[in-house]
Every structure is written in C-alpha cells, then in structure tokens.
C-alpha cells in the first residue's frame, strides 16, 4: 500500500510545504499525535501554535459541532450572526485599549496583519512601514513584504518597508545588549521622526526568526517612541499571544497597550481564524476594502469563542507559566549530559521556549545539527521544529502536563546526544529541507 506521505508528495503542491521529517498523522488527543501505525508522538509544536488547546479539546468539539449543525450561512460578509458579533465583543473585552475600537475577523494571521497594515496606510495617507529583521508577519501581500524571514529567503521586500535590527540578548552587538537596544531605538526614532511612517509592526517575541526574547523594557521604549510621533504600533500576537507566554497577552510583559493587536493560530483552536483589534478610525475605512467571503463564518467564530473562554476559564496562562518553567528548567539541567555542550541557550516565556544549538568550539549557529536533532526527536517520539536556522522552537499545547514536560526533556536530551554523536542518518535528514 502506498504510504500517506508518498500520496501527499504525488498530489499536494510543494509550494505550501515546510517539512522536517516524514510526519504522517491520522488523529490526536491532548498533546499527543497518532500515526497511521498507532504510534503516539508528543506534540511540542502544536502545529506552530495553531493547536494551542491541543487536539480534540471538548470545548472546541462542542462549539464546532453546534455551529455546523445550525450554521446561519457561511460568513459575515453581508450578514451578522451571534458568534461573529460575540467573538468581536469577547476580544474587545479581553484586549486592553481605549476609545472607539473595532475588530476585523479573518482566516489567518497573514490576512489580519495585511489588513492592519493596509488600513494604517489608508488612514494616514503615508506608505512607510517599520518592521524588524528576521520577523514573520505572514505569507501574503504587504504582510509578506514586511516579513524579514521571507525577505531573507529571497522574496521581494515591500518597497516602502524599513527593517530595524531586533535586540538579541544571546547574540548582542559588539558593545553588548544595552548598546544593541539603544542602537535599535535610535534607528526607530530616526525613522519615526521623519513624518513619513504609516505604522510600526513588531512581535513581542521574535518567533520564526529564532524565538528571540528581547530585553525587558524594549517594547515599552519602542511604544513610547511610537506614541511620541503619533505612529500606530501593531503588535503581532499571532504566534506568541493568548496565554502561551504565561500571560494572556505577550505585550503585557512590558506594560504596553498597542494601538492594534493581531491574533491568529490558537484563536481558531485548529480552524482558520484571525483577528485584528484596533481604533475604529483605522479599521472602519474604506468600507468593503478587505473582503473574504467566509471570514467571520459561524463555525470558526464559534471555535474562537470557545478557545477564549477556555483560556480564561481554565487559567491556561498561569498553567503555561508553571509548566513552561518546569520544561525550561529541565532543559537547562541537561548541562553536563552527553551532547549538552551543543546547547548554547535556553530562553523563552511560559510555553514559548527556544533552545539554541551551537558549535561548541566557536559558539556559532549549527543549522545542520538542528535539522538532525528534530529528525531524531521525531524518531524518538516527539514533534518539534527549528526556526532561525538553529533554534528548536518548543511551543507545545497549553494543556501540556508536568509529566509530559518531563518526557519532552528526556526525548530532546536524547535527540541532542544522538545527533552530536553522529548517530543520525545525515543523508536521510537532507531530504527534508525545513526552512
């Protein structure tokens, strides 16, 4: 019988694939994925955080089943229904802000960011967007053009984009972390003061660029500059928000209230759903400028309402903080074990953890090792991917248990030891390009 993976290779377009190993799955529950052979894999990615409540969460199952059974149409384009309006109201209640605000509902973080960027350009009459090197804001439109990861890979940058360096405490500039932050803020001020900036877009934690956690206070200082020059700040919480960092919103770590906040991934509980929350005078105009026929549909918005209620009702941010600390501490405790000299840094907040793999002799990034480690982890029973070339991005479902966190440490430690010892088939790994 032809394998599921072989059938995929013969039928599904390669343009939408990002593969690290031949992962075949037919079902899932909680933080577990199940292969066609019945092998259970510990999910340490949550589908790049989209399955934030894990797989088959009862609240999402119930909400979606109800919505499919009684769906009032297929979208919010030319009609209103209780779950689209209710989800917008839920978000307005949960996202800090003041004044008259609106919620855009879409299908993915990509369109939420693209719409927010376009709306800021229209509202201001200005074109320039400030973004950051190695950032990721989407795979379509302006959002793709201001995503440093795509530009790094050869995609054309938006002609009116300006990219600033993102402060990286593990790899600071030659004068240290504070000089790096200072230099970044100085560049930001230089551009913001020009009077030509439509908006600034930033991730509170740089995710696909290497899960980089900026120094405390960086976002607050950046926000103050934006306020001073009356430039809207868009905070992209698509991947790192809604409970994952140990707080409901990642931006609250620095005590800021961004002008616009974008969401996606976990918001839909595994279904396509995104949102942008921001000022009415930006998101209301021009009418019918961001049309997606099935955006705001009853099924996805019902799932979104269930996700938000579960995150808040089950105190998942607090759980992420507790279990995430255990997981990160366990990874740091690998020091002294075989292969541990390849671990350059363990960083993160809550259940957003980056493990940076390096050459022990030089401290330089080791992308080859990262590819082998994620492949070996899959063989040993865990799903994890790498970002930024050499950083394991550990973003399990928010329902991960303490016991599963301990198992994750064991598997990752063994995978690193095996890869460092040359016990991974490099030719087989090379078949999967990853990033």
Coordinates of C-alpha atoms in Angstrom, one line a residue:
X1 CA 0.0 0.0 0.0
X2 CA 1.3 3.5 -0.9
X3 CA 2.2 5.5 2.2
X4 CA 0.2 8.6 3.1
X5 CA 3.4 10.6 2.7
X6 CA 4.0 9.3 -0.8
X7 CA 0.4 10.1 -1.7
X8 CA 1.0 13.6 -0.4
X9 CA 4.1 14.0 -2.5
X10 CA 2.2 13.0 -5.6
X11 CA -0.9 15.1 -5.0
X12 CA -0.3 18.2 -2.9
X13 CA 1.6 21.3 -4.2
X14 CA 5.1 21.7 -2.8
X15 CA 4.7 25.4 -2.7
X16 CA 2.8 25.0 0.6
X17 CA 5.1 22.5 2.3
X18 CA 7.6 23.0 5.1
X19 CA 8.8 19.5 6.0
X20 CA 11.4 18.4 8.6
X21 CA 10.7 14.7 8.6
X22 CA 8.1 12.4 7.1
X23 CA 5.4 13.1 9.6
X24 CA 2.1 11.2 9.0
X25 CA -0.7 11.6 11.5
X26 CA -4.3 10.4 11.5
X27 CA -5.6 11.6 14.8
X28 CA -4.7 13.4 18.0
X29 CA -5.8 13.9 21.6
X30 CA -4.5 16.5 24.1
X31 CA -0.7 16.9 23.5
X32 CA -0.5 13.7 21.5
X33 CA -0.5 12.9 17.8
X34 CA -1.1 9.4 16.4
X35 CA 0.5 8.0 13.3
X36 CA -1.2 5.5 10.9
X37 CA 0.6 2.7 12.7
X38 CA -0.8 3.8 16.0
X39 CA 2.5 5.3 17.3
X40 CA 1.9 8.2 19.7
X41 CA 4.0 11.3 19.4
X42 CA 4.4 14.1 22.0
X43 CA 3.4 17.3 20.2
X44 CA 5.9 20.0 21.1
X45 CA 4.9 22.3 18.3
X46 CA 1.1 22.5 18.5
X47 CA 1.1 22.9 14.7
X48 CA 3.2 26.0 15.0
X49 CA 1.0 27.0 18.0
X50 CA -2.3 26.8 16.0
X51 CA -3.5 23.8 18.1
X52 CA -2.9 25.7 21.2
X53 CA -5.6 23.9 23.2
X54 CA -4.3 20.6 22.0
X55 CA -6.1 18.1 19.8
X56 CA -9.8 17.3 20.2
X57 CA -10.4 19.7 23.1
X58 CA -14.0 19.1 24.2
X59 CA -14.9 22.8 24.3
X60 CA -13.9 23.3 20.7
X61 CA -15.6 20.0 19.6
X62 CA -18.9 21.0 21.2
X63 CA -18.8 24.5 19.8
X64 CA -18.0 23.4 16.3
X65 CA -20.5 20.6 16.3
X66 CA -23.2 23.0 17.3
X67 CA -22.2 25.6 14.7
X68 CA -22.0 23.1 11.9
X69 CA -25.4 21.7 12.8
X70 CA -27.2 25.0 12.9
X71 CA -25.0 27.3 10.8
X72 CA -26.7 30.5 9.8
X73 CA -24.9 30.9 6.5
X74 CA -21.2 30.7 5.8
X75 CA -19.8 34.1 6.7
X76 CA -20.1 37.6 8.0
X77 CA -19.6 39.4 4.7
X78 CA -23.2 40.7 4.2
X79 CA -25.0 39.4 7.3
X80 CA -24.5 39.3 11.0
X81 CA -24.8 36.3 13.3
X82 CA -24.3 35.7 17.1
X83 CA -20.9 34.2 17.1
X84 CA -19.2 36.7 14.8
X85 CA -20.5 39.6 16.8
X86 CA -19.9 37.7 20.1
X87 CA -16.3 36.9 19.2
X88 CA -15.6 40.6 18.4
X89 CA -17.2 41.6 21.7
X90 CA -15.1 39.0 23.5
X91 CA -11.9 40.3 22.0
X92 CA -12.8 43.9 22.8
X93 CA -13.3 42.9 26.4
X94 CA -10.0 40.9 26.6
X95 CA -7.7 43.2 24.8
X96 CA -6.6 46.3 26.7
X97 CA -7.3 49.6 24.9
X98 CA -9.4 52.8 25.0
X99 CA -11.6 54.8 22.7
X100 CA -13.9 53.6 20.0
X101 CA -12.4 50.3 18.7
X102 CA -13.3 47.6 16.1
X103 CA -12.4 44.0 15.3
X104 CA -11.5 42.7 11.9
X105 CA -12.2 38.9 11.6
X106 CA -10.2 36.9 9.0
X107 CA -8.8 33.4 8.3
X108 CA -5.1 33.6 9.3
X109 CA -2.5 35.8 10.9
X110 CA -1.3 36.7 7.4
X111 CA -4.5 38.4 6.4
X112 CA -5.0 40.1 9.8
X113 CA -1.6 41.7 9.6
X114 CA -2.1 42.5 5.9
X115 CA -5.4 44.2 6.6
X116 CA -4.0 46.1 9.6
X117 CA -1.1 47.4 7.5
X118 CA -3.3 48.5 4.6
X119 CA -5.7 50.2 6.9
X120 CA -2.9 52.2 8.6
X121 CA -1.6 53.3 5.2
X122 CA -5.1 54.4 4.1
X123 CA -5.8 56.2 7.4
X124 CA -2.6 58.1 7.5
X125 CA -2.0 58.7 3.7
X126 CA 1.6 57.5 4.3
X127 CA 3.3 54.5 2.9
X128 CA 6.4 53.6 5.0
X129 CA 6.1 50.6 7.4
X130 CA 8.8 50.0 10.0
X131 CA 9.3 46.3 10.7
X132 CA 12.2 44.1 12.0
X133 CA 14.9 41.9 10.5
X134 CA 14.1 38.2 10.7
X135 CA 10.4 38.9 11.6
X136 CA 7.4 37.0 10.3
X137 CA 4.0 38.6 9.8
X138 CA 2.5 36.5 7.0
X139 CA 2.8 34.8 3.6
X140 CA 0.6 37.1 1.5
X141 CA 0.5 40.8 0.4
X142 CA 2.1 43.6 2.4
X143 CA 2.5 41.2 5.4
X144 CA 4.8 39.0 3.4
X145 CA 6.7 42.0 2.1
X146 CA 7.5 43.3 5.6
X147 CA 8.4 39.8 6.9
X148 CA 12.1 39.6 7.3
X149 CA 12.1 35.8 7.2
X150 CA 10.6 35.9 3.7
X151 CA 12.9 38.7 2.6
X152 CA 15.9 36.7 3.9
X153 CA 14.7 33.8 1.8
X154 CA 14.6 35.9 -1.4
X155 CA 11.0 37.2 -1.5
X156 CA 10.8 40.8 -2.6
X157 CA 10.6 43.3 0.3
X158 CA 7.7 45.8 0.3
X159 CA 9.2 48.8 -1.5
X160 CA 8.2 51.1 1.4
X161 CA 9.4 48.8 4.2
X162 CA 12.2 49.7 6.6
X163 CA 13.8 46.9 8.6
X164 CA 15.4 47.5 12.0
X165 CA 17.6 45.1 14.0
X166 CA 15.8 43.1 16.7
X167 CA 17.7 43.1 20.0
X168 CA 19.0 39.6 20.8
X169 CA 20.5 39.2 24.3
X170 CA 22.2 35.9 23.3
X171 CA 23.9 37.5 20.2
X172 CA 24.2 41.2 21.1
X173 CA 26.1 43.8 19.1
X174 CA 29.8 44.3 19.7
X175 CA 29.1 46.7 22.6
X176 CA 26.6 44.5 24.4
X177 CA 22.9 44.1 24.8
X178 CA 22.2 47.7 26.0
X179 CA 24.1 49.2 23.1
X180 CA 22.1 46.9 20.8
X181 CA 18.8 48.1 22.2
X182 CA 20.0 51.7 22.2
X183 CA 21.1 51.4 18.6
X184 CA 17.8 49.9 17.6
X185 CA 15.7 52.6 19.4
X186 CA 17.9 55.3 17.9
X187 CA 17.2 54.0 14.4
X188 CA 13.5 53.7 15.2
X189 CA 13.4 57.3 16.4
X190 CA 15.2 58.5 13.3
X191 CA 12.6 57.0 11.0
X192 CA 9.6 57.8 13.2
X193 CA 10.6 61.5 13.4
X194 CA 10.6 61.7 9.6
X195 CA 6.8 62.1 9.4
X196 CA 6.5 59.5 6.6
X197 CA 5.7 56.4 8.7
X198 CA 2.3 54.8 8.4
X199 CA 2.8 52.3 11.2
X200 CA 5.3 50.1 13.0
X201 CA 4.8 46.3 13.3
X202 CA 6.6 44.2 15.9
X203 CA 6.5 40.8 17.5
X204 CA 6.8 40.9 21.3
X205 CA 8.9 37.7 20.9
X206 CA 10.6 37.2 17.6
X207 CA 9.2 33.8 16.7
X208 CA 10.3 32.4 13.4
X209 CA 13.4 34.5 13.4
X210 CA 14.8 32.3 16.2
X211 CA 12.5 32.7 19.2
X212 CA 14.3 35.7 20.4
X213 CA 13.1 37.2 23.7
X214 CA 14.1 40.9 23.7
X215 CA 15.4 42.6 26.9
X216 CA 12.8 43.7 29.4
X217 CA 11.6 47.2 28.6
X218 CA 12.4 47.2 24.9
X219 CA 8.7 47.0 23.8
X220 CA 7.8 49.8 26.2
X221 CA 10.5 52.1 25.0
X222 CA 9.5 51.4 21.4
X223 CA 5.9 52.0 22.2
X224 CA 6.8 55.3 23.8
X225 CA 8.6 56.4 20.7
X226 CA 5.5 55.5 18.6
X227 CA 3.3 57.5 20.9
X228 CA 5.6 60.5 20.8
X229 CA 5.4 60.6 17.0
X230 CA 1.8 59.5 16.8
X231 CA 2.6 56.4 14.7
X232 CA 0.3 53.4 15.4
X233 CA 2.1 50.3 16.8
X234 CA 0.8 47.0 15.5
X235 CA 1.7 44.2 18.0
X236 CA 1.7 40.8 16.2
X237 CA 0.5 38.3 18.8
X238 CA -0.4 35.7 16.2
X239 CA 2.1 33.1 17.4
X240 CA 3.2 34.2 20.9
X241 CA -0.1 35.5 22.4
X242 CA -3.2 34.2 24.1
X243 CA -1.8 32.5 27.1
X244 CA 1.4 31.0 25.6
X245 CA 3.9 33.4 27.3
X246 CA 2.4 32.8 30.8
X247 CA 0.2 35.9 30.4
X248 CA -2.9 36.3 28.4
X249 CA -1.1 38.8 26.1
X250 CA 2.7 38.8 25.4
X251 CA 2.7 42.6 25.3
X252 CA 1.6 43.0 28.9
X253 CA 5.1 41.8 30.0
X254 CA 6.3 45.4 29.2
X255 CA 3.0 47.0 30.4
X256 CA 2.1 48.5 27.0
X257 CA -1.3 48.9 25.2
X258 CA -0.6 48.7 21.4
X259 CA -2.7 50.6 19.1
X260 CA -3.6 47.5 17.1
X261 CA -3.2 43.9 18.1
X262 CA -3.4 40.9 15.7
X263 CA -4.3 37.3 16.5
X264 CA -4.4 34.0 14.7
X265 CA -3.3 30.4 15.1
X266 CA -4.5 29.4 18.7
X267 CA -7.5 31.7 18.3
X268 CA -9.2 29.2 16.0
X269 CA -8.5 26.1 18.0
X270 CA -7.0 24.5 14.9
X271 CA -9.5 26.1 12.5
X272 CA -8.7 29.1 10.2
X273 CA -9.4 32.2 12.2
X274 CA -7.7 35.5 12.8
X275 CA -8.5 39.0 14.2
X276 CA -7.1 42.5 14.4
X277 CA -8.3 44.8 17.2
X278 CA -7.8 48.5 16.9
X279 CA -9.2 52.0 16.6
X280 CA -12.4 52.4 14.6
X281 CA -10.9 55.4 12.7
X282 CA -8.3 53.0 11.2
X283 CA -10.3 49.7 10.9
X284 CA -13.6 51.1 9.7
X285 CA -12.5 52.5 6.4
X286 CA -12.7 52.3 3.5
X287 CA -15.8 50.0 3.6
X288 CA -15.6 46.7 1.8
X289 CA -11.8 47.0 1.4
X290 CA -11.0 43.7 2.9
X291 CA -13.4 41.1 1.7
X292 CA -13.2 37.3 2.3
X293 CA -16.5 35.6 1.7
X294 CA -16.2 33.1 4.6
X295 CA -14.4 35.4 7.1
X296 CA -16.4 35.5 10.3
X297 CA -18.2 32.3 9.5
X298 CA -20.3 30.6 12.2
X299 CA -18.0 27.5 12.6
X300 CA -14.7 29.3 13.1
X301 CA -16.1 32.1 15.2
X302 CA -17.8 29.6 17.5
X303 CA -14.5 27.8 17.9
X304 CA -12.8 31.1 18.6
X305 CA -15.3 32.0 21.4
X306 CA -14.8 28.5 22.9
X307 CA -11.0 29.0 22.8
X308 CA -11.1 32.3 24.5
X309 CA -13.5 31.1 27.2
X310 CA -11.3 28.0 27.8
X311 CA -8.0 30.0 28.0
X312 CA -9.5 32.3 30.6
X313 CA -11.8 29.9 32.4
X314 CA -9.1 27.2 32.8
X315 CA -6.4 29.7 33.8
X316 CA -4.2 28.4 30.9
X317 CA -1.8 31.4 31.0
X318 CA -0.9 30.5 34.6
X319 CA -0.6 26.9 33.7
X320 CA 1.7 27.8 30.8
X321 CA 3.9 29.8 33.2
X322 CA 4.2 26.9 35.6
X323 CA 4.7 24.0 33.2
X324 CA 6.8 26.2 30.9
X325 CA 9.2 27.0 33.8
X326 CA 9.5 23.2 34.6
X327 CA 10.2 22.5 31.0
X328 CA 12.8 25.2 30.6
X329 CA 14.5 24.3 33.9
X330 CA 14.6 20.7 32.8
X331 CA 16.3 21.6 29.5
X332 CA 18.9 23.8 31.4
X333 CA 19.5 20.9 33.7
X334 CA 20.8 18.8 30.7
X335 CA 24.1 20.6 31.3
X336 CA 26.8 18.0 31.8
X337 CA 24.9 15.3 29.9
X338 CA 26.1 13.9 26.6
X339 CA 25.9 16.5 23.8
X340 CA 24.9 19.3 26.2
X341 CA 27.8 21.4 25.1
X342 CA 25.8 21.9 21.9
X343 CA 23.2 23.8 23.8
X344 CA 24.1 27.5 23.6
X345 CA 21.0 29.0 25.2
X346 CA 17.6 28.1 26.6
X347 CA 15.2 31.1 26.6
X348 CA 11.6 32.0 26.5
X349 CA 8.5 32.8 28.5
X350 CA 5.8 30.3 29.5
X351 CA 5.4 27.6 26.9
X352 CA 7.3 29.6 24.2
X353 CA 10.8 28.2 24.6
X354 CA 13.8 28.4 22.3
X355 CA 16.7 26.0 22.6
X356 CA 19.7 27.3 20.5
X357 CA 22.1 24.8 19.2
X358 CA 25.7 25.8 18.5
X359 CA 29.1 24.6 17.6
X360 CA 30.8 24.0 21.0
X361 CA 34.1 25.2 19.7
X362 CA 33.1 28.5 18.2
X363 CA 29.6 29.2 19.6
X364 CA 28.4 29.8 16.1
X365 CA 25.0 28.6 14.9
X366 CA 24.7 25.0 13.9
X367 CA 21.8 24.5 11.5
X368 CA 23.0 21.1 10.4
X369 CA 22.7 19.8 14.0
X370 CA 19.3 21.4 14.4
X371 CA 18.0 19.5 11.4
X372 CA 19.3 16.3 12.8
X373 CA 18.0 16.9 16.3
X374 CA 14.4 17.5 15.2
X375 CA 14.6 14.4 12.9
X376 CA 15.9 12.3 15.7
X377 CA 13.3 13.6 18.2
X378 CA 10.6 12.5 15.7
X379 CA 12.2 9.0 15.6
X380 CA 12.2 9.0 19.5
X381 CA 8.6 10.1 19.8
X382 CA 8.3 13.9 19.7
X383 CA 7.3 16.6 17.1
X384 CA 9.4 19.7 17.3
X385 CA 10.7 22.0 14.6
X386 CA 13.5 24.6 14.3
X387 CA 13.4 28.3 13.5
X388 CA 16.1 30.8 12.8
X389 CA 18.2 28.0 11.3
X390 CA 19.4 26.5 14.6
X391 CA 16.8 27.1 17.4
X392 CA 14.4 24.4 18.5
X393 CA 11.0 26.1 18.8
X394 CA 9.3 24.4 21.7
X395 CA 5.6 25.5 21.7
X396 CA 3.5 22.6 22.9
X397 CA -0.2 22.8 23.5
X398 CA -1.2 24.9 26.6
X399 CA -2.7 21.8 28.1
X400 CA 0.7 20.1 28.4
X401 CA 1.1 18.2 31.7
X402 CA 4.0 18.3 34.0
X403 CA 4.7 14.6 33.2
X404 CA 4.7 15.4 29.5
X405 CA 7.1 18.2 30.1
X406 CA 9.5 15.8 31.8
X407 CA 9.1 13.4 28.9
X408 CA 9.9 16.2 26.5
X409 CA 13.2 16.9 28.3
X410 CA 14.1 13.2 28.1
X411 CA 13.4 13.0 24.4
X412 CA 15.1 16.2 23.4
X413 CA 18.2 15.4 25.6
X414 CA 18.5 12.0 23.9
X415 CA 18.0 13.5 20.4
X416 CA 20.7 16.1 21.0
X417 CA 23.1 13.5 22.4
X418 CA 22.5 11.1 19.4
X419 CA 22.9 13.9 16.8
X420 CA 26.0 15.2 18.5
X421 CA 27.5 11.6 18.5
X422 CA 26.8 11.2 14.8
X423 CA 24.0 8.6 15.3
X424 CA 21.6 10.3 12.9
X425 CA 21.5 9.5 9.2
X426 CA 22.5 12.8 7.6
X427 CA 21.6 11.7 4.1
X428 CA 18.0 10.9 5.2
X429 CA 17.7 14.2 7.1
X430 CA 18.9 16.1 4.0
X431 CA 15.7 15.0 2.1
X432 CA 13.7 17.4 4.3
X433 CA 14.7 21.0 3.6
X434 CA 13.0 22.6 6.6
X435 CA 13.3 26.4 6.4

